[in-house]
mmCIF file of C-alpha atoms in Angstrom:
data_model
loop_
_atom_site.group_PDB
_atom_site.id
_atom_site.type_symbol
_atom_site.label_atom_id
_atom_site.label_comp_id
_atom_site.label_asym_id
_atom_site.label_seq_id
_atom_site.Cartn_x
_atom_site.Cartn_y
_atom_site.Cartn_z
ATOM 1 C CA MET A 644 82.235 104.531 70.536
ATOM 2 C CA SER A 645 82.414 106.355 73.486
ATOM 3 C CA ALA A 646 85.161 105.996 76.567
ATOM 4 C CA ALA A 647 82.405 104.289 78.857
ATOM 5 C CA GLN A 648 81.466 101.583 75.795
ATOM 6 C CA ALA A 649 85.246 100.911 74.875
ATOM 7 C CA HIS A 650 85.834 100.515 78.642
ATOM 8 C CA ALA A 651 82.903 98.168 79.168
ATOM 9 C CA LEU A 652 83.843 96.148 76.489
ATOM 10 C CA GLY A 653 87.383 96.018 78.247
ATOM 11 C CA VAL A 654 89.224 97.599 75.231
ATOM 12 C CA GLU A 655 90.088 101.180 76.719
ATOM 13 C CA PRO A 656 90.646 101.620 80.087
ATOM 14 C CA LEU A 657 88.936 104.202 82.090
ATOM 15 C CA PRO A 658 91.621 107.287 82.968
ATOM 16 C CA SER A 659 92.112 107.143 86.249
ATOM 17 C CA ALA A 660 92.634 110.088 88.683
ATOM 18 C CA THR A 661 95.552 108.510 90.293
ATOM 19 C CA CYS A 662 98.919 106.535 89.169
ATOM 20 C CA TYR A 663 101.384 105.176 91.487
ATOM 21 C CA ALA A 664 104.626 103.059 90.726
ATOM 22 C CA LEU A 665 106.376 100.948 92.975
ATOM 23 C CA ALA A 666 109.985 100.395 92.325
ATOM 24 C CA ASP A 667 111.366 97.200 93.483
ATOM 25 C CA CYS A 668 114.768 96.013 93.475
ATOM 26 C CA ASN A 669 115.587 92.877 92.444
ATOM 27 C CA ASN A 670 117.361 90.737 94.425
ATOM 28 C CA PHE A 671 118.653 93.342 97.014
ATOM 29 C CA TYR A 672 120.928 91.988 98.738
ATOM 30 C CA ALA A 673 122.298 89.730 96.282
ATOM 31 C CA SER A 674 122.121 92.599 94.097
ATOM 32 C CA CYS A 675 124.297 94.569 96.322
ATOM 33 C CA GLU A 676 126.733 91.972 96.825
ATOM 34 C CA THR A 677 126.844 91.556 92.797
ATOM 35 C CA VAL A 678 127.512 95.315 92.584
ATOM 36 C CA PHE A 679 130.905 95.048 94.403
ATOM 37 C CA GLN A 680 132.007 91.619 93.177
ATOM 38 C CA PRO A 681 130.798 91.979 89.462
ATOM 39 C CA LYS A 682 132.069 88.275 88.876
ATOM 40 C CA LEU A 683 129.058 86.967 90.587
ATOM 41 C CA ALA A 684 126.474 88.232 88.334
ATOM 42 C CA GLY A 685 124.835 85.278 86.998
ATOM 43 C CA GLN A 686 125.666 83.177 89.512
ATOM 44 C CA PRO A 687 123.671 81.324 92.231
ATOM 45 C CA VAL A 688 124.270 83.654 95.222
ATOM 46 C CA ILE A 689 122.542 83.592 98.627
ATOM 47 C CA VAL A 690 122.571 86.086 101.657
ATOM 48 C CA LEU A 691 122.140 84.468 105.144
ATOM 49 C CA SER A 692 120.939 86.316 107.861
ATOM 50 C CA ASN A 693 123.168 87.126 111.203
ATOM 51 C CA ASN A 694 125.119 84.232 111.997
ATOM 52 C CA ASP A 695 124.875 82.833 108.864
ATOM 53 C CA GLY A 696 121.521 81.317 110.190
ATOM 54 C CA CYS A 697 118.975 80.978 106.866
ATOM 55 C CA VAL A 698 118.680 82.387 103.891
ATOM 56 C CA ILE A 699 117.384 86.429 103.494
ATOM 57 C CA ALA A 700 118.580 86.775 99.537
ATOM 58 C CA ARG A 701 119.165 84.920 96.380
ATOM 59 C CA SER A 702 120.175 85.806 93.007
ATOM 60 C CA GLN A 703 118.048 84.961 90.270
ATOM 61 C CA ALA A 704 120.410 81.507 89.736
ATOM 62 C CA ALA A 705 119.858 80.698 93.094
ATOM 63 C CA LYS A 706 115.892 80.750 93.022
ATOM 64 C CA ALA A 707 116.149 78.774 90.102
ATOM 65 C CA LEU A 708 118.013 75.901 92.170
ATOM 66 C CA GLY A 709 115.315 75.646 93.977
ATOM 67 C CA VAL A 710 116.639 78.052 97.315
ATOM 68 C CA THR A 711 113.532 78.745 99.045
ATOM 69 C CA MET A 712 113.365 82.596 101.394
ATOM 70 C CA GLY A 713 114.274 81.436 105.256
ATOM 71 C CA GLN A 714 115.694 78.438 104.285
ATOM 72 C CA PRO A 715 118.040 77.243 107.232
ATOM 73 C CA ALA A 716 121.642 77.202 105.758
ATOM 74 C CA HIS A 717 122.244 73.603 107.008
ATOM 75 C CA GLU A 718 119.673 72.736 105.060
ATOM 76 C CA LEU A 719 120.989 73.548 102.137
ATOM 77 C CA SER A 720 124.987 72.634 102.625
ATOM 78 C CA ALA A 721 124.717 69.204 99.982
ATOM 79 C CA LEU A 722 123.004 72.040 97.495
ATOM 80 C CA ILE A 723 125.708 74.640 98.474
ATOM 81 C CA THR A 724 128.524 72.243 97.158
ATOM 82 C CA ARG A 725 126.478 70.545 94.501
ATOM 83 C CA GLN A 726 125.614 74.085 92.654
ATOM 84 C CA ASP A 727 128.641 76.023 93.983
ATOM 85 C CA ILE A 728 126.471 78.229 95.418
ATOM 86 C CA VAL A 729 128.224 81.697 96.708
ATOM 87 C CA ILE A 730 127.267 82.639 100.148
ATOM 88 C CA CYS A 731 126.911 86.063 101.672
ATOM 89 C CA SER A 732 127.152 86.604 105.381
ATOM 90 C CA ALA A 733 124.427 89.683 105.446
ATOM 91 C CA ASN A 734 126.429 93.013 105.126
ATOM 92 C CA PHE A 735 123.415 95.658 106.372
ATOM 93 C CA ALA A 736 125.952 98.419 106.571
ATOM 94 C CA LEU A 737 126.139 98.072 102.859
ATOM 95 C CA TYR A 738 122.297 97.443 102.352
ATOM 96 C CA GLY A 739 121.460 100.439 104.260
ATOM 97 C CA ASP A 740 123.791 102.681 102.606
ATOM 98 C CA MET A 741 122.502 101.162 99.162
ATOM 99 C CA SER A 742 119.175 101.694 99.789
ATOM 100 C CA ALA A 743 119.974 104.993 100.600
ATOM 101 C CA ARG A 744 121.675 105.706 97.344
ATOM 102 C CA VAL A 745 118.434 104.224 95.311
ATOM 103 C CA MET A 746 115.978 106.145 97.228
ATOM 104 C CA GLU A 747 117.698 109.449 96.467
ATOM 105 C CA VAL A 748 118.066 108.676 92.931
ATOM 106 C CA LEU A 749 114.316 107.975 92.688
ATOM 107 C CA ALA A 750 113.686 110.590 95.270
ATOM 108 C CA HIS A 751 115.418 112.546 92.587
ATOM 109 C CA SER A 752 113.381 112.091 89.669
ATOM 110 C CA ALA A 753 110.017 111.583 91.249
ATOM 111 C CA PRO A 754 107.127 113.978 92.451
ATOM 112 C CA ARG A 755 106.463 112.364 95.607
ATOM 113 C CA LEU A 756 108.020 109.648 97.103
ATOM 114 C CA ASP A 757 107.248 106.910 99.519
ATOM 115 C CA VAL A 758 109.842 104.449 100.965
ATOM 116 C CA TYR A 759 108.215 101.436 101.778
ATOM 117 C CA SER A 760 110.926 99.290 102.738
ATOM 118 C CA ILE A 761 114.620 99.056 102.413
ATOM 119 C CA ASP A 762 114.427 97.859 98.827
ATOM 120 C CA GLU A 763 110.934 99.280 97.342
ATOM 121 C CA ALA A 764 109.487 102.873 96.984
ATOM 122 C CA PHE A 765 106.009 104.112 95.845
ATOM 123 C CA LEU A 766 106.240 106.888 93.349
ATOM 124 C CA ASP A 767 103.162 109.048 92.540
ATOM 125 C CA LEU A 768 102.945 109.351 88.886
ATOM 126 C CA THR A 769 99.958 110.933 88.798
ATOM 127 C CA VAL A 770 101.109 114.365 87.233
ATOM 128 C CA VAL A 771 102.795 112.465 84.466
ATOM 129 C CA PRO A 772 100.781 112.158 81.766
ATOM 130 C CA PRO A 773 99.896 108.617 80.550
ATOM 131 C CA SER A 774 101.217 108.443 77.562
ATOM 132 C CA ARG A 775 104.834 109.278 79.084
ATOM 133 C CA ARG A 776 104.672 106.869 82.421
ATOM 134 C CA ALA A 777 106.464 103.849 80.289
ATOM 135 C CA ARG A 778 109.081 105.969 79.235
ATOM 136 C CA TYR A 779 109.348 107.979 82.457
ATOM 137 C CA ALA A 780 109.701 104.297 83.992
ATOM 138 C CA ALA A 781 112.094 103.134 81.456
ATOM 139 C CA ARG A 782 114.331 105.704 82.418
ATOM 140 C CA LEU A 783 114.167 105.796 85.978
ATOM 141 C CA ARG A 784 115.194 102.207 85.714
ATOM 142 C CA ALA A 785 118.210 103.311 84.134
ATOM 143 C CA THR A 786 119.128 105.704 86.139
ATOM 144 C CA VAL A 787 119.298 104.162 89.331
ATOM 145 C CA LYS A 788 121.179 100.788 87.355
ATOM 146 C CA GLN A 789 123.690 103.194 86.197
ATOM 147 C CA TRP A 790 124.048 105.224 89.232
ATOM 148 C CA THR A 791 124.143 102.436 91.871
ATOM 149 C CA GLY A 792 124.015 99.089 90.271
ATOM 150 C CA ILE A 793 120.792 97.996 91.383
ATOM 151 C CA PRO A 794 118.628 96.634 88.972
ATOM 152 C CA VAL A 795 114.716 97.901 89.737
ATOM 153 C CA SER A 796 111.480 96.789 88.418
ATOM 154 C CA ILE A 797 108.820 99.086 88.158
ATOM 155 C CA GLY A 798 104.964 98.486 88.135
ATOM 156 C CA ILE A 799 102.424 100.820 87.344
ATOM 157 C CA ALA A 800 98.684 101.366 88.230
ATOM 158 C CA SER A 801 95.950 103.338 89.327
ATOM 159 C CA THR A 802 96.560 102.349 93.327
ATOM 160 C CA LYS A 803 99.560 101.036 95.513
ATOM 161 C CA THR A 804 98.292 97.738 95.669
ATOM 162 C CA LEU A 805 97.896 97.059 92.025
ATOM 163 C CA ALA A 806 101.292 98.588 91.411
ATOM 164 C CA LYS A 807 102.951 96.217 93.861
ATOM 165 C CA ALA A 808 101.158 93.300 91.816
ATOM 166 C CA ALA A 809 101.878 95.007 88.801
ATOM 167 C CA ASN A 810 105.433 94.945 89.771
ATOM 168 C CA ASP A 811 105.293 91.134 90.873
ATOM 169 C CA ARG A 812 104.582 90.694 86.995
ATOM 170 C CA ALA A 813 107.375 93.414 85.543
ATOM 171 C CA LYS A 814 110.021 91.337 87.975
ATOM 172 C CA LYS A 815 109.733 88.506 85.088
ATOM 173 C CA LEU A 816 109.862 91.025 82.196
ATOM 174 C CA PRO A 817 112.736 91.400 80.294
ATOM 175 C CA ALA A 818 112.369 95.378 80.229
ATOM 176 C CA GLY A 819 111.208 95.257 84.164
ATOM 177 C CA ILE A 820 108.818 97.147 83.676
ATOM 178 C CA LEU A 821 104.810 96.709 83.754
ATOM 179 C CA SER A 822 102.012 99.436 83.571
ATOM 180 C CA THR A 823 98.600 98.103 83.463
ATOM 181 C CA SER A 824 94.797 99.550 83.737
ATOM 182 C CA SER A 825 93.476 98.965 86.792
ATOM 183 C CA TRP A 826 90.098 97.576 85.827
ATOM 184 C CA ARG A 827 92.039 94.704 83.120
ATOM 185 C CA TYR A 828 94.434 94.317 85.970
ATOM 186 C CA ALA A 829 91.872 93.987 88.617
ATOM 187 C CA ARG A 830 89.839 91.393 86.565
ATOM 188 C CA GLY A 831 92.959 88.993 85.831
ATOM 189 C CA LEU A 832 93.499 89.034 89.675
ATOM 190 C CA ARG A 833 90.054 88.104 89.930
ATOM 191 C CA ASN A 834 90.737 85.002 87.823
ATOM 192 C CA SER A 835 94.048 83.530 89.414
ATOM 193 C CA ARG A 836 94.907 82.877 92.617
ATOM 194 C CA GLU A 837 98.051 83.289 91.325
ATOM 195 C CA ASN A 838 98.523 86.980 91.035
ATOM 196 C CA CYS A 839 96.785 87.771 94.289
ATOM 197 C CA PRO A 840 98.983 90.578 95.431
ATOM 198 C CA ARG A 841 99.332 88.981 99.314
ATOM 199 C CA ARG A 842 101.506 86.499 97.060
ATOM 200 C CA CYS A 843 103.828 89.053 95.972
ATOM 201 C CA SER A 844 105.152 89.862 99.651
ATOM 202 C CA HIS A 845 105.542 86.313 100.211
ATOM 203 C CA GLU A 846 108.014 86.191 97.163
ATOM 204 C CA HIS A 847 109.931 89.069 98.521
ATOM 205 C CA ASP A 848 113.652 89.378 99.220
ATOM 206 C CA LEU A 849 113.308 90.352 103.539
ATOM 207 C CA VAL A 850 112.148 88.691 106.485
ATOM 208 C CA MET B 532 126.890 128.988 110.386
ATOM 209 C CA ARG B 533 127.653 128.383 113.553
ATOM 210 C CA GLU B 534 125.318 129.254 116.507
ATOM 211 C CA ARG B 535 126.805 131.571 119.002
ATOM 212 C CA ARG B 536 127.984 130.144 121.776
ATOM 213 C CA GLU B 537 127.776 132.355 125.371
ATOM 214 C CA THR B 538 131.079 133.224 126.857
ATOM 215 C CA SER B 539 131.631 134.716 130.376
ATOM 216 C CA GLY B 540 134.791 136.456 128.986
ATOM 217 C CA PHE B 541 135.216 138.308 126.041
ATOM 218 C CA PRO B 542 133.745 136.824 122.990
ATOM 219 C CA SER B 543 135.512 136.150 119.960
ATOM 220 C CA PRO B 544 136.264 138.724 117.406
ATOM 221 C CA ALA B 545 135.979 135.508 115.174
ATOM 222 C CA GLU B 546 132.248 135.202 115.454
ATOM 223 C CA ASP B 547 131.524 136.667 112.656
ATOM 224 C CA HIS B 548 133.283 135.173 110.577
ATOM 225 C CA ILE B 549 132.929 131.407 111.161
ATOM 226 C CA GLU B 550 132.535 129.175 108.210
ATOM 227 C CA GLU B 551 132.002 125.488 107.823
ATOM 228 C CA THR B 552 135.170 123.153 107.962
ATOM 229 C CA LEU B 553 136.539 122.532 104.774
ATOM 230 C CA ASP B 554 135.250 119.088 103.354
ATOM 231 C CA LEU B 555 137.070 116.589 101.208
ATOM 232 C CA GLN B 556 133.702 114.824 100.492
ATOM 233 C CA GLN B 557 132.293 118.559 99.308
ATOM 234 C CA LEU B 558 135.221 119.064 97.412
ATOM 235 C CA LEU B 559 135.600 115.486 95.565
ATOM 236 C CA ILE B 560 132.173 114.485 95.131
ATOM 237 C CA LYS B 561 129.675 116.137 92.717
ATOM 238 C CA ARG B 562 126.784 113.203 93.018
ATOM 239 C CA PRO B 563 126.769 111.859 96.566
ATOM 240 C CA SER B 564 124.030 109.085 95.825
ATOM 241 C CA ALA B 565 126.593 107.841 92.214
ATOM 242 C CA THR B 566 130.146 108.103 94.045
ATOM 243 C CA PHE B 567 132.043 105.077 95.329
ATOM 244 C CA TYR B 568 135.476 104.621 97.081
ATOM 245 C CA LEU B 569 137.421 102.003 95.060
ATOM 246 C CA GLU B 570 141.263 100.767 96.280
ATOM 247 C CA MET B 571 143.509 100.702 93.627
ATOM 248 C CA THR B 572 145.349 97.566 93.556
ATOM 249 C CA GLY B 573 148.353 97.210 91.634
ATOM 250 C CA ASN B 574 150.395 99.805 89.441
ATOM 251 C CA ALA B 575 148.734 99.621 86.019
ATOM 252 C CA MET B 576 147.998 103.508 86.248
ATOM 253 C CA ARG B 577 150.808 104.407 87.732
ATOM 254 C CA GLY B 578 151.762 106.753 84.838
ATOM 255 C CA LEU B 579 149.146 108.720 85.369
ATOM 256 C CA GLY B 580 149.349 109.375 89.195
ATOM 257 C CA ILE B 581 147.565 106.518 90.260
ATOM 258 C CA TYR B 582 149.451 104.049 92.725
ATOM 259 C CA ASP B 583 148.853 100.874 94.625
ATOM 260 C CA HIS B 584 146.330 101.554 97.735
ATOM 261 C CA ASP B 585 145.353 104.863 96.826
ATOM 262 C CA VAL B 586 141.769 105.354 97.244
ATOM 263 C CA LEU B 587 139.642 106.097 93.795
ATOM 264 C CA VAL B 588 136.920 108.275 93.569
ATOM 265 C CA VAL B 589 134.563 107.072 91.289
ATOM 266 C CA ASP B 590 131.389 108.558 89.674
ATOM 267 C CA ARG B 591 128.670 106.446 87.988
ATOM 268 C CA SER B 592 126.623 109.224 86.878
ATOM 269 C CA GLN B 593 129.057 110.118 84.327
ATOM 270 C CA THR B 594 129.511 108.787 80.735
ATOM 271 C CA PRO B 595 133.332 108.163 80.092
ATOM 272 C CA VAL B 596 135.021 110.386 77.108
ATOM 273 C CA LEU B 597 138.012 109.655 74.908
ATOM 274 C CA ASN B 598 140.875 109.598 77.587
ATOM 275 C CA SER B 599 138.687 109.196 80.589
ATOM 276 C CA ILE B 600 140.050 106.809 83.450
ATOM 277 C CA VAL B 601 137.711 104.482 83.635
ATOM 278 C CA VAL B 602 137.134 101.807 86.264
ATOM 279 C CA ILE B 603 135.898 98.779 83.675
ATOM 280 C CA VAL B 604 134.322 94.852 84.465
ATOM 281 C CA LEU B 605 135.859 92.822 82.018
ATOM 282 C CA ASP B 606 135.060 89.528 82.422
ATOM 283 C CA GLY B 607 133.847 89.939 85.552
ATOM 284 C CA GLU B 608 136.998 91.177 86.998
ATOM 285 C CA LEU B 609 137.288 94.968 87.845
ATOM 286 C CA LEU B 610 139.990 97.219 86.133
ATOM 287 C CA VAL B 611 141.094 100.536 85.874
ATOM 288 C CA ARG B 612 141.883 101.733 82.491
ATOM 289 C CA ARG B 613 141.987 104.429 80.303
ATOM 290 C CA TRP B 614 138.957 104.811 77.869
ATOM 291 C CA CYS B 615 139.917 105.077 74.574
ATOM 292 C CA PRO B 616 137.237 103.794 72.083
ATOM 293 C CA GLN B 617 138.601 104.301 68.411
ATOM 294 C CA PRO B 618 136.558 105.897 65.261
ATOM 295 C CA GLY B 619 135.587 103.553 62.641
ATOM 296 C CA PRO B 620 133.195 100.846 61.318
ATOM 297 C CA GLY B 621 134.727 98.360 64.037
ATOM 298 C CA ARG B 622 133.655 100.204 66.843
ATOM 299 C CA ARG B 623 136.523 98.780 68.786
ATOM 300 C CA LEU B 624 137.691 99.935 72.356
ATOM 301 C CA LEU B 625 140.906 99.693 73.811
ATOM 302 C CA LEU B 626 141.679 99.814 77.177
ATOM 303 C CA VAL B 627 144.909 101.586 78.043
ATOM 304 C CA ALA B 628 147.165 101.508 80.926
ATOM 305 C CA ALA B 629 149.435 103.736 82.193
ATOM 306 C CA HIS B 630 152.658 101.543 82.829
ATOM 307 C CA SER B 631 154.750 99.857 79.957
ATOM 308 C CA ALA B 632 154.412 96.283 81.415
ATOM 309 C CA TYR B 633 150.672 96.390 80.900
ATOM 310 C CA PRO B 634 149.399 95.377 77.168
ATOM 311 C CA VAL B 635 146.413 97.549 75.697
ATOM 312 C CA LEU B 636 143.628 95.295 76.060
ATOM 313 C CA ASP B 637 141.763 95.535 72.803
ATOM 314 C CA VAL B 638 137.937 95.030 73.638
ATOM 315 C CA THR B 639 136.064 92.854 70.995
ATOM 316 C CA PRO B 640 132.129 92.481 70.839
ATOM 317 C CA GLU B 641 132.542 88.910 72.232
ATOM 318 C CA MET B 642 134.118 90.000 75.630
ATOM 319 C CA SER B 643 131.827 90.906 77.929
ATOM 320 C CA CYS B 644 132.773 94.484 79.323
ATOM 321 C CA GLU B 645 131.163 97.399 80.919
ATOM 322 C CA VAL B 646 131.686 100.512 82.468
ATOM 323 C CA TRP B 647 131.591 100.578 85.666
ATOM 324 C CA GLY B 648 132.030 104.330 86.823
ATOM 325 C CA VAL B 649 134.494 107.140 86.131
ATOM 326 C CA VAL B 650 137.267 107.910 88.065
ATOM 327 C CA THR B 651 137.307 111.458 89.082
ATOM 328 C CA ALA B 652 139.897 111.590 92.133
ATOM 329 C CA ALA B 653 142.507 109.573 93.554
ATOM 330 C CA VAL B 654 143.249 110.382 97.672
ATOM 331 C CA ARG B 655 146.665 109.334 98.457
ATOM 332 C CA ARG B 656 147.133 108.333 102.001
ATOM 333 C CA GLY B 657 150.353 108.100 104.586
ATOM 334 C CA LEU B 658 152.584 109.724 101.774
#
């Protein structure tokens, strides 16, 4: 079977020219707080905007309790008391510093880095041989976690958009990494509205 | 090297010898992106010259070796201790203070214990 035939059958992805990874920090602001208050690990934590107006970040446990992004804090007072949710007032000086550290670690080991927001960056992995990309990402993820304490998820794909979508799925995997062939993934995207990349930007811990 | 300043009078004889100002950060920090300052609370490490309120320089990129001074997360609390993994099959880990009033902590596998970073320097203010 030729490569093209295998591709047509969905068995083999065509070798792609470009490869991007999106490294995105998990629950970034809440993770920053947890680095310096380790007892918050696993707890429902929310970070509130300036003057404690509304929710701008949620730990995994807080998401599970149904706290939504941008929700006004006063709507949550009953839930906060009932579930013992930890509230952090936004500390942007800290988040900015931690972001710079994460980006520096990424820049250190990536051939080309494109900082996309305070907690995410695209890495150009085109020069990394395909067979090594997953291991490369795993090592990168471990280094960022050790050096900065921030957990990141990494989505790898042939375009930035697909890398973003892959990242959204990577977040739900224990390994935190998803490498995907563009063709197969594009089909997956068409088949399910849930996987639409626009959706992941809504899910983002940023306003 | 600093840029030469034009003077109307006699030029500084030190002009060609100006170097960068000594910088504590440069002296104490090898990897800025992985290094954090923490303030010591308590006297558990007094015997090793780390006192209450000292500023600890903590490098998270380093892996502790036997007898490293480490910041540990033990059941959610940050602790400073000496890192003493024991040889042998049990893979026991002892966390040793440098003060007789603090017992040696024997870390069992059921305890949640994680290295936060390795202390590479301590700075004392207000001497």
